[in-house]
Amino acid sequence: MADYIDTKVVVPGTRGHGILRYYGAIRGKNGVFAGIELIGPTAATRGKNSGDVEGIQYFRVEIPLTGLFLPIDRLAAVNPHLVGLALAPPSSRNSISSMPSMASSTANHSKTAILNELRATVDEIQPLLQDYEVQLSEKDKKMTKQKADFERAREEWRESIDLMSIAHQENEAYYEKQVDLINEKLLALAKESEEAAQLKLAGDEEIAKLMLQIDDLKMEIIMAEKKTLQQRDLEGTVDELKHELSIRPTFNELVDLQTSLDELETLHKKELDSTEQELRRVIGENKDLQKKLEQVLTEQVENAKKEISDRELEKSLGDEEESLALPIYSPGKVDPSAGKNDWCGLCERDGHSSINCPYENDIF
C-alpha cells in the first residue's frame, strides 16, 4: 500500500487535486482516514490544518493550513485507483502510515460487506458522475466557443491596433511635414521682413535726398521768379524808352535811342530766353523729382502695408500651428490708384497730387 503515498488524488466535491500524504487511523476518531496536502487554488479554500489533529502530527505540508483529512471510503469514491486501498485490512493500512503513534482500535469488517457498501456508494455516485460529465462537456463547449470568440476579438483588436498605428505614423509624418513647411515660411517671412526694413531704411535716405533736392529746386524757382520780375521791369523800361523816342523830334537822338533800344531788347530777349530755358529745366526736374518722390512714397506705403500684413500673417501662422493643417491666405496686390487720374501716393486719396497734399505734415 505504500505505493499510494505521495500520489496525486482528486479532492471530493471540488475540481482540485492534492497529494496523499497519510493513510490510517486518527486518535479519538473511528474509521480509517486519508491525509491530503492540497495544491493549487483548492488549498486556499479547503485547507483545514497542517497535517496535525489535536496536537498529533500525522504528516507535514510545505505551506501551512493546506492539509485535509477525509474518510478513505469517500476519497476512494472519486479516485477509482484507491479502491484497493479502501478494501485493505486495517493492519495493512496501519503498516503504511508514516507516523509511529497511530490508534489501532478500528473495527474489522469483512471484505464482502465493504465491497457491497462500496458498490452501493458507486451506484449512488454514478448518476452524479454522469451529470458531472455532461456539465463538464457543456462547459468545455462553452469554453471552446468563448475561446474562439476571444481569439476572433483579439485578432480584430490586433487589426485595429495595426490600423491605428499606421494612421498614427501617417499623421505624425504629415504633421512633421507641415511643421517643416511652417518653419520654412517663417524663415522666408523673417528674411522678407529684414529686406523690407532695409528697403525702408534706403527709402528714408532716398526721401531725405529728394527733399533736399526739392528744397534746392524751390530756391531755383524763386530765383527764376525773381529773374522773371526783373525781365518784366526791363520790359517796362523798354516801353518807357520807346515812349520817350516817340516824343523826341531829333534824328540823332532817335537813332541813338533806337540803337539803345535794340541793344536793350536784344539783351532782354537773350535773358528772357535763358530764363525760360532755365525755368523749363527747373520745372522738368521738379516734375521728375515729384514723380520719384511719389514712387518712393508709394513703395514705402506699400512696404509698410506689407509689413503690417506680414505681422498679421505671423499671428495667423501662430494660430495655424495649433490647427497644423490650414493653408495660408495671401491676398492679391491691389493698386489703389488704378482708374483714377488725380491720385496722391502720400495719403492715398484722390482729388490732389503728392506735391499739394494737405495731409503731408500729418504723415511725416
Tab-separated table of C-alpha atoms in Angstrom:
chain	number	residue	atom	x	y	z
A	1	MET	CA	0.000	0.000	0.000
A	2	ALA	CA	2.980	2.281	0.290
A	3	ASP	CA	2.708	2.856	-3.462
A	4	TYR	CA	-0.328	5.098	-2.891
A	5	ILE	CA	1.539	7.519	-0.623
A	6	ASP	CA	2.723	10.771	-2.347
A	7	THR	CA	0.418	10.150	-5.321
A	8	LYS	CA	-1.891	12.762	-6.820
A	9	VAL	CA	-5.599	12.384	-5.992
A	10	VAL	CA	-8.835	14.228	-6.782
A	11	VAL	CA	-10.390	16.060	-3.849
A	12	PRO	CA	-14.100	15.114	-3.449
A	13	GLY	CA	-16.591	17.923	-4.025
A	14	THR	CA	-14.104	20.073	-5.988
A	15	ARG	CA	-12.225	20.081	-9.244
A	16	GLY	CA	-8.967	20.479	-7.327
A	17	HIS	CA	-6.236	17.993	-6.555
A	18	GLY	CA	-3.944	17.049	-3.680
A	19	ILE	CA	-1.124	14.714	-2.666
A	20	LEU	CA	-1.902	11.678	-0.480
A	21	ARG	CA	0.484	12.039	2.472
A	22	TYR	CA	-1.084	9.701	5.119
A	23	TYR	CA	-3.333	6.641	5.321
A	24	GLY	CA	-4.522	5.160	8.640
A	25	ALA	CA	-6.292	5.803	11.917
A	26	ILE	CA	-6.571	9.050	13.868
A	27	ARG	CA	-6.576	9.096	17.638
A	28	GLY	CA	-10.043	9.658	19.020
A	29	LYS	CA	-11.752	9.037	15.645
A	30	ASN	CA	-13.482	5.924	14.341
A	31	GLY	CA	-12.594	4.632	10.888
A	32	VAL	CA	-9.703	4.936	8.510
A	33	PHE	CA	-8.703	8.345	7.178
A	34	ALA	CA	-6.565	9.714	4.360
A	35	GLY	CA	-4.367	12.772	4.938
A	36	ILE	CA	-4.110	15.030	1.841
A	37	GLU	CA	-1.838	18.011	1.154
A	38	LEU	CA	-3.958	20.297	-1.060
A	39	ILE	CA	-2.383	22.047	-4.062
A	40	GLY	CA	-3.489	24.895	-6.284
A	41	PRO	CA	-6.481	27.185	-5.595
A	42	THR	CA	-8.197	24.446	-3.593
A	43	ALA	CA	-5.567	24.758	-0.867
A	44	ALA	CA	-6.773	28.274	-0.006
A	45	THR	CA	-10.470	27.327	0.134
A	46	ARG	CA	-10.451	23.765	1.574
A	47	GLY	CA	-7.323	23.682	3.721
A	48	LYS	CA	-8.171	22.876	7.374
A	49	ASN	CA	-4.902	22.090	9.129
A	50	SER	CA	-1.185	21.491	8.654
A	51	GLY	CA	-1.290	17.671	8.905
A	52	ASP	CA	-1.990	17.566	12.645
A	53	VAL	CA	-5.050	16.697	14.769
A	54	GLU	CA	-5.264	17.607	18.471
A	55	GLY	CA	-1.525	18.075	18.760
A	56	ILE	CA	-0.520	14.895	16.929
A	57	GLN	CA	1.391	15.401	13.665
A	58	TYR	CA	0.379	12.777	11.082
A	59	PHE	CA	2.110	14.306	8.041
A	60	ARG	CA	3.869	17.519	7.072
A	61	VAL	CA	2.967	20.168	4.464
A	62	GLU	CA	5.081	22.774	2.684
A	63	ILE	CA	2.521	25.567	3.160
A	64	PRO	CA	0.663	25.915	6.480
A	65	LEU	CA	-3.095	25.195	6.562
A	66	THR	CA	-3.097	23.228	3.298
A	67	GLY	CA	-3.818	19.825	4.943
A	68	LEU	CA	-7.147	17.940	4.909
A	69	PHE	CA	-8.289	14.615	6.494
A	70	LEU	CA	-11.054	12.608	4.718
A	71	PRO	CA	-12.505	9.125	5.246
A	72	ILE	CA	-10.715	6.750	2.899
A	73	ASP	CA	-14.029	5.486	1.501
A	74	ARG	CA	-15.077	8.987	0.428
A	75	LEU	CA	-11.691	9.605	-1.193
A	76	ALA	CA	-11.759	6.233	-2.990
A	77	ALA	CA	-15.243	7.038	-4.386
A	78	VAL	CA	-13.786	9.739	-6.674
A	79	ASN	CA	-10.392	8.074	-7.134
A	80	PRO	CA	-11.011	4.555	-8.520
A	81	HIS	CA	-7.346	3.635	-8.260
A	82	LEU	CA	-7.677	3.831	-4.433
A	83	VAL	CA	-10.445	1.197	-4.241
A	84	GLY	CA	-7.872	-1.451	-3.306
A	85	LEU	CA	-6.582	0.823	-0.566
A	86	ALA	CA	-10.090	1.220	0.844
A	87	LEU	CA	-10.546	-2.594	0.834
A	88	ALA	CA	-7.225	-3.267	2.558
A	89	PRO	CA	-7.432	-4.616	6.141
A	90	PRO	CA	-6.744	-2.183	8.957
A	91	SER	CA	-3.452	-3.893	9.737
A	92	SER	CA	-2.235	-3.163	6.200
A	93	ARG	CA	-3.432	0.340	6.441
A	94	ASN	CA	-1.514	0.935	9.622
A	95	SER	CA	1.627	-0.546	8.144
A	96	ILE	CA	1.982	2.162	5.520
A	97	SER	CA	1.466	5.007	7.927
A	98	SER	CA	4.351	7.411	8.284
A	99	MET	CA	3.579	8.138	11.939
A	100	PRO	CA	4.778	5.825	14.663
A	101	SER	CA	1.927	6.574	17.085
A	102	MET	CA	-1.410	5.699	15.473
A	103	ALA	CA	-4.607	4.381	17.028
A	104	SER	CA	-5.212	0.668	16.307
A	105	SER	CA	-8.697	0.232	17.723
A	106	THR	CA	-10.560	0.227	14.348
A	107	ALA	CA	-13.135	-2.460	13.794
A	108	ASN	CA	-12.537	-5.240	11.297
A	109	HIS	CA	-15.117	-5.656	8.606
A	110	SER	CA	-15.459	-8.433	6.149
A	111	LYS	CA	-14.419	-7.884	2.576
A	112	THR	CA	-17.891	-8.734	1.341
A	113	ALA	CA	-19.603	-6.099	3.497
A	114	ILE	CA	-17.095	-3.466	2.490
A	115	LEU	CA	-17.409	-4.438	-1.180
A	116	ASN	CA	-21.209	-4.261	-1.038
A	117	GLU	CA	-21.075	-0.914	0.700
A	118	LEU	CA	-18.566	0.390	-1.839
A	119	ARG	CA	-20.713	-0.858	-4.741
A	120	ALA	CA	-23.752	0.843	-3.263
A	121	THR	CA	-21.750	4.031	-2.915
A	122	VAL	CA	-20.546	3.726	-6.528
A	123	ASP	CA	-24.132	3.121	-7.724
A	124	GLU	CA	-25.228	6.270	-5.912
A	125	ILE	CA	-22.348	8.331	-7.252
A	126	GLN	CA	-22.542	7.009	-10.847
A	127	PRO	CA	-25.533	9.225	-11.876
A	128	LEU	CA	-23.847	12.183	-10.262
A	129	LEU	CA	-20.679	11.440	-12.198
A	130	GLN	CA	-22.640	11.202	-15.441
A	131	ASP	CA	-24.347	14.541	-14.761
A	132	TYR	CA	-20.994	15.964	-13.827
A	133	GLU	CA	-19.506	14.682	-17.113
A	134	VAL	CA	-22.406	16.251	-19.058
A	135	GLN	CA	-21.893	19.534	-17.257
A	136	LEU	CA	-18.174	19.332	-17.954
A	137	SER	CA	-18.879	18.646	-21.652
A	138	GLU	CA	-21.207	21.660	-21.863
A	139	LYS	CA	-18.720	23.820	-20.058
A	140	ASP	CA	-15.966	22.615	-22.410
A	141	LYS	CA	-18.147	23.570	-25.390
A	142	LYS	CA	-18.813	26.992	-23.865
A	143	MET	CA	-15.132	27.425	-23.112
A	144	THR	CA	-14.253	26.405	-26.688
A	145	LYS	CA	-16.800	28.886	-28.078
A	146	GLN	CA	-15.629	31.634	-25.728
A	147	LYS	CA	-12.022	30.879	-26.660
A	148	ALA	CA	-12.903	31.157	-30.360
A	149	ASP	CA	-14.760	34.423	-29.679
A	150	PHE	CA	-11.822	35.716	-27.686
A	151	GLU	CA	-9.394	34.729	-30.441
A	152	ARG	CA	-11.562	36.439	-33.060
A	153	ALA	CA	-11.933	39.564	-30.894
A	154	ARG	CA	-8.193	39.569	-30.210
A	155	GLU	CA	-7.464	39.288	-33.944
A	156	GLU	CA	-9.861	42.177	-34.673
A	157	TRP	CA	-8.260	44.131	-31.860
A	158	ARG	CA	-4.813	43.483	-33.331
A	159	GLU	CA	-6.016	44.613	-36.777
A	160	SER	CA	-7.488	47.756	-35.224
A	161	ILE	CA	-4.211	48.425	-33.420
A	162	ASP	CA	-2.280	47.942	-36.683
A	163	LEU	CA	-4.612	50.362	-38.487
A	164	MET	CA	-4.349	52.886	-35.662
A	165	SER	CA	-0.556	52.512	-35.665
A	166	ILE	CA	-0.392	53.086	-39.436
A	167	ALA	CA	-2.733	56.092	-39.167
A	168	HIS	CA	-0.673	57.455	-36.287
A	169	GLN	CA	2.550	57.115	-38.282
A	170	GLU	CA	0.950	58.790	-41.314
A	171	ASN	CA	-0.436	61.628	-39.188
A	172	GLU	CA	2.914	62.056	-37.459
A	173	ALA	CA	4.712	62.250	-40.819
A	174	TYR	CA	2.101	64.695	-42.140
A	175	TYR	CA	2.334	66.951	-39.082
A	176	GLU	CA	6.132	66.880	-39.202
A	177	LYS	CA	5.964	67.919	-42.856
A	178	GLN	CA	3.513	70.705	-42.009
A	179	VAL	CA	5.793	71.916	-39.213
A	180	ASP	CA	8.752	71.943	-41.613
A	181	LEU	CA	6.728	73.938	-44.153
A	182	ILE	CA	5.643	76.412	-41.479
A	183	ASN	CA	9.246	76.794	-40.294
A	184	GLU	CA	10.352	77.440	-43.885
A	185	LYS	CA	7.599	80.039	-44.298
A	186	LEU	CA	8.592	81.674	-41.037
A	187	LEU	CA	12.219	81.862	-42.169
A	188	ALA	CA	11.123	83.297	-45.525
A	189	LEU	CA	8.911	85.864	-43.778
A	190	ALA	CA	11.733	86.813	-41.441
A	191	LYS	CA	14.024	87.262	-44.432
A	192	GLU	CA	11.408	89.327	-46.270
A	193	SER	CA	10.825	91.412	-43.155
A	194	GLU	CA	14.554	92.094	-42.879
A	195	GLU	CA	14.720	93.026	-46.561
A	196	ALA	CA	11.661	95.273	-46.120
A	197	ALA	CA	13.350	97.002	-43.193
A	198	GLN	CA	16.477	97.539	-45.296
A	199	LEU	CA	14.351	98.866	-48.168
A	200	LYS	CA	12.541	101.171	-45.754
A	201	LEU	CA	15.864	102.479	-44.475
A	202	ALA	CA	17.110	103.001	-48.015
A	203	GLY	CA	13.780	104.648	-48.927
A	204	ASP	CA	14.057	107.004	-45.979
A	205	GLU	CA	17.560	108.002	-47.090
A	206	GLU	CA	16.385	108.473	-50.674
A	207	ILE	CA	13.424	110.572	-49.466
A	208	ALA	CA	15.777	112.769	-47.440
A	209	LYS	CA	17.970	113.307	-50.520
A	210	LEU	CA	14.941	114.071	-52.665
A	211	MET	CA	13.643	116.539	-50.070
A	212	LEU	CA	16.983	118.340	-50.184
A	213	GLN	CA	16.830	118.416	-53.973
A	214	ILE	CA	13.266	119.726	-53.788
A	215	ASP	CA	14.392	122.463	-51.442
A	216	ASP	CA	17.167	123.374	-53.931
A	217	LEU	CA	14.678	123.367	-56.778
A	218	LYS	CA	12.330	125.572	-54.794
A	219	MET	CA	15.177	128.045	-54.311
A	220	GLU	CA	15.940	127.903	-58.034
A	221	ILE	CA	12.255	128.519	-58.791
A	222	ILE	CA	12.297	131.534	-56.500
A	223	MET	CA	15.415	132.846	-58.247
A	224	ALA	CA	13.785	132.228	-61.624
A	225	GLU	CA	10.683	134.098	-60.497
A	226	LYS	CA	12.887	136.979	-59.377
A	227	LYS	CA	14.573	136.992	-62.801
A	228	THR	CA	11.146	136.999	-64.407
A	229	LEU	CA	10.188	140.036	-62.356
A	230	GLN	CA	13.424	141.698	-63.424
A	231	GLN	CA	12.604	140.896	-67.024
A	232	ARG	CA	9.209	142.449	-66.570
A	233	ASP	CA	10.879	145.542	-65.118
A	234	LEU	CA	13.144	145.638	-68.160
A	235	GLU	CA	10.131	145.393	-70.432
A	236	GLY	CA	8.608	148.354	-68.590
A	237	THR	CA	11.838	150.295	-69.076
A	238	VAL	CA	11.811	149.421	-72.791
A	239	ASP	CA	8.272	150.635	-73.066
A	240	GLU	CA	9.209	153.877	-71.389
A	241	LEU	CA	12.192	154.330	-73.725
A	242	LYS	CA	10.001	153.694	-76.701
A	243	HIS	CA	7.625	156.312	-75.404
A	244	GLU	CA	10.485	158.776	-75.000
A	245	LEU	CA	11.622	158.010	-78.554
A	246	SER	CA	8.225	158.723	-79.807
A	247	ILE	CA	8.254	162.214	-78.291
A	248	ARG	CA	11.872	163.135	-79.291
A	249	PRO	CA	11.944	165.044	-82.587
A	250	THR	CA	15.716	164.900	-83.458
A	251	PHE	CA	17.002	162.222	-85.746
A	252	ASN	CA	20.268	161.657	-83.926
A	253	GLU	CA	18.504	161.210	-80.664
A	254	LEU	CA	16.107	158.879	-82.320
A	255	VAL	CA	18.943	156.918	-83.856
A	256	ASP	CA	20.785	156.702	-80.548
A	257	LEU	CA	17.646	155.804	-78.742
A	258	GLN	CA	16.725	153.211	-81.318
A	259	THR	CA	20.182	151.716	-81.072
A	260	SER	CA	19.980	151.586	-77.296
A	261	LEU	CA	16.515	150.186	-77.546
A	262	ASP	CA	17.590	147.498	-79.975
A	263	GLU	CA	20.503	146.542	-77.776
A	264	LEU	CA	18.314	146.506	-74.721
A	265	GLU	CA	15.663	144.473	-76.499
A	266	THR	CA	18.283	142.016	-77.742
A	267	LEU	CA	19.700	141.679	-74.250
A	268	HIS	CA	16.228	141.303	-72.887
A	269	LYS	CA	15.393	138.558	-75.371
A	270	LYS	CA	18.615	136.731	-74.557
A	271	GLU	CA	17.994	136.950	-70.835
A	272	LEU	CA	14.337	136.025	-71.337
A	273	ASP	CA	15.268	133.017	-73.453
A	274	SER	CA	17.880	131.985	-70.909
A	275	THR	CA	15.409	132.456	-68.088
A	276	GLU	CA	12.713	130.496	-69.893
A	277	GLN	CA	15.127	127.658	-70.622
A	278	GLU	CA	16.273	127.589	-67.008
A	279	LEU	CA	12.663	127.715	-65.839
A	280	ARG	CA	11.725	124.832	-68.158
A	281	ARG	CA	14.702	122.842	-66.919
A	282	VAL	CA	13.814	123.504	-63.259
A	283	ILE	CA	10.162	122.691	-63.875
A	284	GLY	CA	11.137	119.465	-65.677
A	285	GLU	CA	13.484	118.458	-62.889
A	286	ASN	CA	10.815	119.330	-60.348
A	287	LYS	CA	8.309	117.109	-62.150
A	288	ASP	CA	10.836	114.259	-62.303
A	289	LEU	CA	11.607	114.662	-58.617
A	290	GLN	CA	7.892	114.740	-57.832
A	291	LYS	CA	7.412	111.503	-59.735
A	292	LYS	CA	10.360	109.910	-57.937
A	293	LEU	CA	9.089	111.181	-54.616
A	294	GLU	CA	5.607	109.799	-55.303
A	295	GLN	CA	7.102	106.468	-56.385
A	296	VAL	CA	9.288	106.232	-53.275
A	297	LEU	CA	6.430	107.235	-51.007
A	298	THR	CA	4.121	104.747	-52.721
A	299	GLU	CA	6.720	101.987	-52.262
A	300	GLN	CA	7.190	102.985	-48.621
A	301	VAL	CA	3.447	102.874	-48.004
A	302	GLU	CA	3.225	99.512	-49.779
A	303	ASN	CA	6.137	98.202	-47.703
A	304	ALA	CA	4.511	99.467	-44.534
A	305	LYS	CA	1.272	97.760	-45.537
A	306	LYS	CA	3.166	94.604	-46.363
A	307	GLU	CA	4.978	94.720	-43.004
A	308	ILE	CA	1.637	95.063	-41.213
A	309	SER	CA	0.250	92.222	-43.339
A	310	ASP	CA	3.328	90.124	-42.502
A	311	ARG	CA	2.787	90.729	-38.797
A	312	GLU	CA	-0.840	89.703	-39.136
A	313	LEU	CA	0.286	86.709	-41.166
A	314	GLU	CA	2.795	85.726	-38.460
A	315	LYS	CA	-0.005	85.937	-35.920
A	316	SER	CA	-2.245	83.793	-38.124
A	317	LEU	CA	0.653	81.358	-38.576
A	318	GLY	CA	0.838	81.054	-34.776
A	319	ASP	CA	-2.846	80.053	-34.863
A	320	GLU	CA	-2.095	77.755	-37.774
A	321	GLU	CA	0.475	75.830	-35.684
A	322	GLU	CA	-2.402	74.878	-33.333
A	323	SER	CA	-4.607	73.500	-36.147
A	324	LEU	CA	-1.464	72.159	-38.005
A	325	ALA	CA	-3.204	71.913	-41.372
A	326	LEU	CA	-4.920	75.210	-42.571
A	327	PRO	CA	-3.468	76.887	-45.717
A	328	ILE	CA	-2.175	80.474	-45.522
A	329	TYR	CA	-4.321	83.006	-47.326
A	330	SER	CA	-2.273	85.610	-49.202
A	331	PRO	CA	-4.396	88.500	-50.534
A	332	GLY	CA	-3.646	89.743	-54.031
A	333	LYS	CA	-1.963	93.090	-54.533
A	334	VAL	CA	-4.339	95.922	-55.470
A	335	ASP	CA	-3.271	99.246	-56.990
A	336	PRO	CA	-5.373	101.894	-55.173
A	337	SER	CA	-4.648	104.473	-57.895
A	338	ALA	CA	-5.996	102.285	-60.720
A	339	GLY	CA	-8.628	104.153	-62.780
A	340	LYS	CA	-8.015	107.500	-61.052
A	341	ASN	CA	-6.437	110.471	-62.856
A	342	ASP	CA	-5.592	112.639	-59.830
A	343	TRP	CA	-4.129	110.404	-57.024
A	344	CYS	CA	-1.918	111.191	-54.017
A	345	GLY	CA	0.592	108.486	-53.039
A	346	LEU	CA	1.176	110.031	-49.583
A	347	CYS	CA	-2.290	109.915	-48.068
A	348	GLU	CA	-3.760	107.524	-50.687
A	349	ARG	CA	-6.622	109.860	-51.559
A	350	ASP	CA	-7.788	111.262	-54.868
A	351	GLY	CA	-8.510	114.889	-55.702
A	352	HIS	CA	-4.941	116.220	-55.383
A	353	SER	CA	-1.330	115.287	-56.197
A	354	SER	CA	1.504	114.381	-53.799
A	355	ILE	CA	3.161	117.832	-54.142
A	356	ASN	CA	-0.057	119.568	-52.992
A	357	CYS	CA	-1.047	117.014	-50.270
A	358	PRO	CA	-2.771	118.810	-47.363
A	359	TYR	CA	-2.019	115.774	-45.120
A	360	GLU	CA	1.732	115.826	-45.713
A	361	ASN	CA	2.565	117.175	-42.257
A	362	ASP	CA	0.367	114.523	-40.576
A	363	ILE	CA	2.157	111.704	-42.435
A	364	PHE	CA	5.730	112.905	-41.845
